Coordinates of C-alpha atoms in Angstrom, one line a residue:
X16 CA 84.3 170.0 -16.9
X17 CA 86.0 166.5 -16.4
X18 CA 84.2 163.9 -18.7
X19 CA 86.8 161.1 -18.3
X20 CA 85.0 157.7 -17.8
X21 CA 85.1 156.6 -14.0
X22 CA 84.4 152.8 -13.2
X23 CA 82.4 152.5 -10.2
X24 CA 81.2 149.2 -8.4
X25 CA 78.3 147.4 -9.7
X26 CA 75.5 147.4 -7.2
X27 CA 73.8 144.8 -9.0
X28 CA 76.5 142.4 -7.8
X29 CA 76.5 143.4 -4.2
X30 CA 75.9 140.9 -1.4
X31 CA 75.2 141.9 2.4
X32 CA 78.7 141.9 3.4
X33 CA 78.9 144.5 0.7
X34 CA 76.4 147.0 2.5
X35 CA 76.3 145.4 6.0
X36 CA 76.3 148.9 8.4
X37 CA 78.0 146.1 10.9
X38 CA 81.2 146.5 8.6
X39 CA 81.5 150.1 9.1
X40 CA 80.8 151.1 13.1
X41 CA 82.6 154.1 12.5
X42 CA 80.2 155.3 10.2
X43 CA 78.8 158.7 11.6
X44 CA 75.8 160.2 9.6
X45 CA 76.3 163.3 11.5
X46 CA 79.7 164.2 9.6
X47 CA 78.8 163.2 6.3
X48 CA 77.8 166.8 5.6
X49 CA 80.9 168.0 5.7
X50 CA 82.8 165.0 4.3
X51 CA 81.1 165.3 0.9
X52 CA 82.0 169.3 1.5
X53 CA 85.5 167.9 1.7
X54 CA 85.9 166.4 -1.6
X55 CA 87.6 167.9 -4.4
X56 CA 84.7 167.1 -6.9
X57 CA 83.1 169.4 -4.4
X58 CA 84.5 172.0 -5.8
X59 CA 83.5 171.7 -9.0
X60 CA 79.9 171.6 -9.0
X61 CA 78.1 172.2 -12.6
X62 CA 75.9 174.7 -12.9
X63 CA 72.0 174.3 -13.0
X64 CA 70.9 173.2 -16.1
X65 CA 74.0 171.5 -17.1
X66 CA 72.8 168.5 -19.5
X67 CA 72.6 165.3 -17.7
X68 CA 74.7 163.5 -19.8
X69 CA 77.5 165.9 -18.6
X70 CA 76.1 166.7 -15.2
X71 CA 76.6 162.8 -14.7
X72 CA 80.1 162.6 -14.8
X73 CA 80.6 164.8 -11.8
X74 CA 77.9 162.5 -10.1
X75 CA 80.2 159.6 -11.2
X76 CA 83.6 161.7 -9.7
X77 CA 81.8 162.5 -6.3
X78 CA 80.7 159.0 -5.9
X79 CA 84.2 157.2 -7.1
X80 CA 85.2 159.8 -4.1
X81 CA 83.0 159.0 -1.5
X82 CA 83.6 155.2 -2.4
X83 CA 87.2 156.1 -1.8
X84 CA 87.0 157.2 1.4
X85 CA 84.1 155.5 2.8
X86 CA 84.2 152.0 0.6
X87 CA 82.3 150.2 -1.7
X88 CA 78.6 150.2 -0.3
X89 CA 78.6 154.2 -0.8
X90 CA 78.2 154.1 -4.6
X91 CA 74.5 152.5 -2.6
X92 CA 73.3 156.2 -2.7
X93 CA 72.2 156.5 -6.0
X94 CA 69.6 153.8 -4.9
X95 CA 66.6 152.9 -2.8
X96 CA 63.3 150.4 -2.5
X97 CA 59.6 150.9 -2.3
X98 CA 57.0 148.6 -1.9
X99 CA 54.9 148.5 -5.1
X100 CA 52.3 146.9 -6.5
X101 CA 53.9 145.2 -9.3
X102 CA 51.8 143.3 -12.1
X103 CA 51.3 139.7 -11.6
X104 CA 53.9 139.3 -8.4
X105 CA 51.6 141.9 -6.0
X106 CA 53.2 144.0 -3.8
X107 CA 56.9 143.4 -4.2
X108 CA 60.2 145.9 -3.2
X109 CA 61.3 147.6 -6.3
X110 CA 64.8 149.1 -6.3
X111 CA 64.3 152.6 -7.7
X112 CA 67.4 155.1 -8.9
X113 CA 67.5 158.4 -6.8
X114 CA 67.5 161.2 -9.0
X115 CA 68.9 164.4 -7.8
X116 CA 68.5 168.1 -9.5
X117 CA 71.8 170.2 -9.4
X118 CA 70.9 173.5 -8.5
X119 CA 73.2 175.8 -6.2
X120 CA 76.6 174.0 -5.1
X121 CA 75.1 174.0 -1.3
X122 CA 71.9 172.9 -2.1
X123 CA 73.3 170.0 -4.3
X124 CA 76.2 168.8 -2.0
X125 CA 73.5 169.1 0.9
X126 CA 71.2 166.8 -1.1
X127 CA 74.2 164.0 -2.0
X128 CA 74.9 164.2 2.0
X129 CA 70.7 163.4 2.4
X130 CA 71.1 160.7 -0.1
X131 CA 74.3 158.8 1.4
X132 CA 72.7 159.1 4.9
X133 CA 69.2 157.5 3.8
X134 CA 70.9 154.8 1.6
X135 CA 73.4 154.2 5.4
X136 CA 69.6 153.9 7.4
X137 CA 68.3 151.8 4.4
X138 CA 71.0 149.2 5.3
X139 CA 70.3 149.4 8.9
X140 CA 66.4 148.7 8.5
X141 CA 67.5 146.3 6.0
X142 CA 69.7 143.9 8.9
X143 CA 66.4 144.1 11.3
X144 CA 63.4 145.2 9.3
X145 CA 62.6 146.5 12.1
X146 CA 59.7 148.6 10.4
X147 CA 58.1 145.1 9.3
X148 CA 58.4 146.5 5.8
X149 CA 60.3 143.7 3.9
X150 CA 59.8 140.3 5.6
X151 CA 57.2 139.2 4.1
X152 CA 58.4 139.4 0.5
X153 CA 61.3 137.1 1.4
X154 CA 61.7 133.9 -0.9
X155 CA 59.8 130.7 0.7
X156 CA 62.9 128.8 0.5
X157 CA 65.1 127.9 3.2
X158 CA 68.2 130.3 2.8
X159 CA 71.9 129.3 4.4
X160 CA 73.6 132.5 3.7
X161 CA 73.0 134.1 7.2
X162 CA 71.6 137.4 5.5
X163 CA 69.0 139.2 7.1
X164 CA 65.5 137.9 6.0
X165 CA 65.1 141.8 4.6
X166 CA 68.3 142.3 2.5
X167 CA 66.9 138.6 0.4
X168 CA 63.5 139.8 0.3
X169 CA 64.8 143.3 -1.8
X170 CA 67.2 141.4 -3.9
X171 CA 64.8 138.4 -4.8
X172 CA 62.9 140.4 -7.3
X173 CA 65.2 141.8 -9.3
X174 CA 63.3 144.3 -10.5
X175 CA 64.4 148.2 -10.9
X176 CA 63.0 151.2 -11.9
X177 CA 64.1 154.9 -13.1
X178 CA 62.8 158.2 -14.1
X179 CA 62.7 158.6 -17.6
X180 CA 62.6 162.3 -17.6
X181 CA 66.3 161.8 -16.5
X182 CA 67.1 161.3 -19.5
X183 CA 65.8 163.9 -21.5
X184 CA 66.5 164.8 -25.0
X185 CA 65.8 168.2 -27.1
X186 CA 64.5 166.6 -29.7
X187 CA 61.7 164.2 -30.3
X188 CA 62.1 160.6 -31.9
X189 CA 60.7 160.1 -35.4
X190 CA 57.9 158.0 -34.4
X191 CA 56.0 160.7 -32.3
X192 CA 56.2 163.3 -35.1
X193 CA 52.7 164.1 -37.0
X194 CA 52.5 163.4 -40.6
X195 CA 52.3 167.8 -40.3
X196 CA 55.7 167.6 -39.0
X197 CA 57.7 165.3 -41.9
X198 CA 54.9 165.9 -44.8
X199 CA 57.4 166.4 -47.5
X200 CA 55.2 168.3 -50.1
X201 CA 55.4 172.5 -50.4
X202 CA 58.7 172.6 -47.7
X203 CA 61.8 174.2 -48.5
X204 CA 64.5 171.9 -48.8
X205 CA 67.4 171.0 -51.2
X206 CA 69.4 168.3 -51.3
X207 CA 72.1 170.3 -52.7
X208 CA 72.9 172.1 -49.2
X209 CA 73.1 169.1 -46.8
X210 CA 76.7 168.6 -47.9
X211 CA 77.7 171.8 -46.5
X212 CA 75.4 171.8 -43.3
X213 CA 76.6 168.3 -42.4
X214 CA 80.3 169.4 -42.7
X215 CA 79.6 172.2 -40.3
X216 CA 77.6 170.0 -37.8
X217 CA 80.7 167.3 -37.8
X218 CA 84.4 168.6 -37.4
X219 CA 87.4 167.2 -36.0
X220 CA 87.2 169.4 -33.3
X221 CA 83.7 167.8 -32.0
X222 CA 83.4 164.2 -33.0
X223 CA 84.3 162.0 -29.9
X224 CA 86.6 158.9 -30.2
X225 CA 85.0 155.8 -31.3
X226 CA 85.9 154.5 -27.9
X227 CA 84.6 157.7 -25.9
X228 CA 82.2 157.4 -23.3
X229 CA 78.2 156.8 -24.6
X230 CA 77.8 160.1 -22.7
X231 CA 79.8 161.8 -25.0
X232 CA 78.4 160.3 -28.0
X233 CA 74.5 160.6 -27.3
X234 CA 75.4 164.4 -26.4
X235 CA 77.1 164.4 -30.2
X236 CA 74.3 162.7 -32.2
X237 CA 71.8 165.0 -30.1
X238 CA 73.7 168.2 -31.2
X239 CA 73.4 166.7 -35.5
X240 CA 70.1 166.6 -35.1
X241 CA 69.5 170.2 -33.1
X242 CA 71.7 171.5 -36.0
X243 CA 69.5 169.4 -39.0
X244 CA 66.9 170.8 -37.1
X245 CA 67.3 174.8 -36.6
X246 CA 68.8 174.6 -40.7
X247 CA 65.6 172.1 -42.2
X248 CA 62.8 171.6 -39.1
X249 CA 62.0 168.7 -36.7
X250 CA 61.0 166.5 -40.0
X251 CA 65.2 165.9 -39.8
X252 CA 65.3 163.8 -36.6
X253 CA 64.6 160.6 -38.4
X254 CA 68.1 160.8 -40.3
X255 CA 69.2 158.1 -37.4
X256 CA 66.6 156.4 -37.7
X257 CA 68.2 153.0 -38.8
X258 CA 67.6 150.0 -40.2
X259 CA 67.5 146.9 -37.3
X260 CA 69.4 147.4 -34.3
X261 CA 70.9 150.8 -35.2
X262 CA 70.3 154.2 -32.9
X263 CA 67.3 154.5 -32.9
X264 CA 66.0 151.1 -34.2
X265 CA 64.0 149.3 -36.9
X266 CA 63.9 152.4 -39.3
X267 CA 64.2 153.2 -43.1
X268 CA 67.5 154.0 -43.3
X269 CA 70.3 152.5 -44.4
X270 CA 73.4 154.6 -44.9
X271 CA 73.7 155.4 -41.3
X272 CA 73.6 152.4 -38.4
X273 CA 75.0 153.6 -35.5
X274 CA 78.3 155.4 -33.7
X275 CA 80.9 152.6 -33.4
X276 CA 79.5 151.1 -36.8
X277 CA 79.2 154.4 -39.0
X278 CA 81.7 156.7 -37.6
X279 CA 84.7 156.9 -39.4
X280 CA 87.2 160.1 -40.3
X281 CA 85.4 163.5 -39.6
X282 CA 84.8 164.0 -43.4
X283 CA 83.8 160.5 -43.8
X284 CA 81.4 161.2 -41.0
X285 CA 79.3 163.7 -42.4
X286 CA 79.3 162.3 -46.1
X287 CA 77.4 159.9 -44.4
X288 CA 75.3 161.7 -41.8
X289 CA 74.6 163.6 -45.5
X290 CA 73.1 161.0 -47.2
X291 CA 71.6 159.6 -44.1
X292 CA 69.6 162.6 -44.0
X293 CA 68.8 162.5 -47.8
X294 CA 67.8 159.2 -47.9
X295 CA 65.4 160.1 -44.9
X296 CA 63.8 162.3 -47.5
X297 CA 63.7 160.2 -50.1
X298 CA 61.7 158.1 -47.9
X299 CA 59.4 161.0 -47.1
X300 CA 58.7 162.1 -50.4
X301 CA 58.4 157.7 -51.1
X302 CA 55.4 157.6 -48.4
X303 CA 54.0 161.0 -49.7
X304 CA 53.5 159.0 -53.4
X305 CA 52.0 155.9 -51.6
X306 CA 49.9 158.2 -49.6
X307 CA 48.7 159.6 -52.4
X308 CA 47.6 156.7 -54.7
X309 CA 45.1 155.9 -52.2
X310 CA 43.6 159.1 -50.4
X311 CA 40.9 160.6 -50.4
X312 CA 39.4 157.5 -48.8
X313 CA 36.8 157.8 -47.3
X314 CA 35.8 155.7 -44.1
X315 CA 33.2 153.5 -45.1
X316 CA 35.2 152.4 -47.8
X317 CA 36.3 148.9 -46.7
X318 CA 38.1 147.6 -49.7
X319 CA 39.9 150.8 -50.4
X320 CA 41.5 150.6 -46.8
X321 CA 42.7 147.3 -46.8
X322 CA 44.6 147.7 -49.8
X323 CA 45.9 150.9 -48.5
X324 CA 46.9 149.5 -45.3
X325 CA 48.3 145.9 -47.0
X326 CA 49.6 147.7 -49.5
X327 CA 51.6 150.4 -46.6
X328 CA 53.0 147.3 -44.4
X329 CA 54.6 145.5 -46.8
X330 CA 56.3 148.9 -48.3
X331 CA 57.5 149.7 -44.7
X332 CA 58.3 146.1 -44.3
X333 CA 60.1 146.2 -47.6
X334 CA 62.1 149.2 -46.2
X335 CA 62.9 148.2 -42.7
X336 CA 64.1 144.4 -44.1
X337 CA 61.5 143.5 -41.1
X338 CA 64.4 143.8 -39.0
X339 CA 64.7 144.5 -35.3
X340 CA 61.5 146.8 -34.5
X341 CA 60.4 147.2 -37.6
X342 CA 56.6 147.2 -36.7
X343 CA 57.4 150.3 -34.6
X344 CA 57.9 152.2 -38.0
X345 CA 55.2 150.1 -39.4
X346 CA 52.5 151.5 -36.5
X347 CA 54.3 155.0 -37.2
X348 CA 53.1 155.2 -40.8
X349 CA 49.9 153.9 -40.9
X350 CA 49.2 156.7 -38.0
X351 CA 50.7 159.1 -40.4
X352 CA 47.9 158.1 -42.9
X353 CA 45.2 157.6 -40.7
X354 CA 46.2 161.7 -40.2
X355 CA 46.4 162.5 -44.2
X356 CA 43.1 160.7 -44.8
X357 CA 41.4 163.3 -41.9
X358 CA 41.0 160.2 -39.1
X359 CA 41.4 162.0 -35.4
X360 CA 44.3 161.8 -34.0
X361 CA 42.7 160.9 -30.7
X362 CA 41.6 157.4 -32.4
X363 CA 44.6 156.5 -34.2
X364 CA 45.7 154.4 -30.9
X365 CA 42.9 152.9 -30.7
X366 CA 42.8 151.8 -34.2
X367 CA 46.2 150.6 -34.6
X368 CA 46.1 148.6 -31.3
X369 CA 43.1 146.6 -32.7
X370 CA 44.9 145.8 -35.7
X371 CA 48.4 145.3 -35.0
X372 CA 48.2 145.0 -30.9
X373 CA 51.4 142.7 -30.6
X374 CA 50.5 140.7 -34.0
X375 CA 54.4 141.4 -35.6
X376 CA 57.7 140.7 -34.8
X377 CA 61.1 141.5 -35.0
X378 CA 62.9 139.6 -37.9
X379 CA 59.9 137.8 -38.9
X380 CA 58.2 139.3 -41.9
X381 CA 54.7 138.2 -42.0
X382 CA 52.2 136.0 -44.2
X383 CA 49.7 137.4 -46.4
X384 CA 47.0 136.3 -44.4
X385 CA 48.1 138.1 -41.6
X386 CA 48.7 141.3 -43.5
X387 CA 45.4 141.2 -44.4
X388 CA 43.9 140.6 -41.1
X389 CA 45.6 143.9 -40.0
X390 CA 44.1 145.8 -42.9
X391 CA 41.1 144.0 -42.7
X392 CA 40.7 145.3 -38.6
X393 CA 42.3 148.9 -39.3
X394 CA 39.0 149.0 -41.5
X395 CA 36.4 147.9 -40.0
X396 CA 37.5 150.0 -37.2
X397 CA 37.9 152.9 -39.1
X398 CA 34.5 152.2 -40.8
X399 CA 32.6 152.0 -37.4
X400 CA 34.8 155.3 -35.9

């Protein structure tokens, strides 16, 4: 399969002369069928189940194609608006991303053909509304552009939506595992082997280029952590989970950051996907200790709590350099003991939105008083769960 980057027009940027079906006359959504047939991307249709990140460069090479023949306002197909009720503007258009399943080379071309034929009518209802659908979400001000009342009312929001099961990944991020799934104690594990399992996971022969597509590289990462995974369990997935703005973001770890940043020759590469992993846990087994100091709690006991909880942010905060996100692992742990001390897991939202609930921030490490207004909530509530 081709995975060679394609540049396509930004729709963002479009105007009405962009998408304006007055600029194409010629335009016949009868043929379009067998125009997409026609193209030599056609031809090449993945097959079903192809991962996304792979499956989208052929979208990318069938729409560069249909741009070519048709123009610009075809890459429009991957896009269309529904009225919505959106929070605090009322009902507004909302520009949402068509997603399309590849399944049998007929079906999908057939689909793509659909697609490029609605987005065609979309314009046309757009230079009339002739449905009534739009006009009243126009901008109150007086507008000297000459564009159809429609086309300014789905452009004034700016506001876009897509479906996150698009992008899919086969493995979970760190912060929804259970403290079952990363518990450190009685698993098998030894340091001593990661060397050698890292060195298989990254070779020459599959690390991108630093410059490759992000397509390319998400699909790598993914497949270091599948492979940490089937060798050690799911508890591996945090290896990337970096300090501040690194892959994954506002995690414990230090000795990997990101692609561009940590990616260097291939045995330079997994030395430090290696001790990304080990230092992952290290920080385990650190929690486990800290964990262990204070539990068994039990719920009624306020004071015990707080200094649990106090004492549990600032060692995350410690950890994370209260960097980018770094409540996000912050939230994480203290659900992870709210699990060891026997707390149901069906409360631990609950609980940790009462205490926390917005009250941290990125590179900002908070006051003692505030720490212990957290701890002091997480136990009350706890106390009266």
């Amino acid at each position: 399969m081709t995975v060679d980057r394609i540049e396509l027009p930004d729709f963002r940027l479009f105007t009405w002369r962009d998408v304006d079906p007055a600029m194409r006359p010629d335009f016949d959504p009868a043929s379009v069928a067998e125009l997409v047939r026609s193209l030599p991307p056609a031809a090449e249709v993945p097959p079903a189940g192809t991962d996304w990140r792979l499956a989208d460069f052929w979208w990318d090479r069938m729409t560069a194609a249909l741009v070519e023949r048709l123009g610009e306002w075809a890459v429009g197909w991957q896009h269309t608006v529904v009225m919505e009720d959106y929070p605090g503007r009322g009902v507004i258009p909302i520009w949402w991303n068509v997603e399309l399943a590849i399944t049998t080379p007929a079906e999908t071309l057939d689909r793509l053909a659909r697609a490029l034929v609605a987005w065609h009518e979309l314009t046309v209802e757009l230079a009339t509304d002739a449905y009534g659908r739009f006009a009243g979400a126009a901008p109150a001000t007086t507008d000297s552009s000459g564009d159809p009342v429609a086309w300014r009312a789905v452009k004034a929001p700016g506001i876009s939506r897509f479906n996150p099961a698009h992008f899919s990944r086969s493995f979970p991020h760190p912060a929804s595992l259970s403290w079952v799934d990363v518990d450190p104690r009685d698993r098998d594990f030894d340091p001593a082997s990661v060397a050698a399992v890292a060195a298989e996971l990254v070779t020459a022969e599959n690390l991108p280029a630093k410059d490759a597509d992000w397509r390319l590289r998400d699909l790598w990462l993914e497949s270091v952590s599948i492979g940490f995974t089937e060798r050690y369990g799911v508890w591996t997935v945090g290896w990337r989970w970096s300090v501040g703005e690194g892959d994954l973001d506002g995690g414990p770890v230090g000795n990997w950051c990101c692609f561009p940043h940590s990616v260097a020759t291939p045995d330079q590469t997994a030395a430090t996907v290696a001790a990304a992993l080990i230092e992952w846990r290290d920080w385990l087994q650190d929690i486990a200790e800290r964990f262990d100091r204070f539990l068994p709690l039990a719920a009624d006991d306020l004071d015990g709590w707080e200094r649990a909880v106090a004492h549990l942010v600032t060692a995350v905060g410690d950890r994370t350099r209260y960097e980018s996100a770094w409540y996000g692992c912050c939230t994480t742990v203290l659900g992870w003991f709210l699990e060891a001390a026997g707390i149901a897991a069906s409360e631990h939202g609950k609980l940790l939105e009462h205490a926390i609930g917005g009250r941290f921030a990125s590179w900002a490490e908070p006051d003692r008083k505030l720490v212990a207004s957290v701890a002091e909530r997480l136990a009350g509530q706890v106390a009266g769960a």
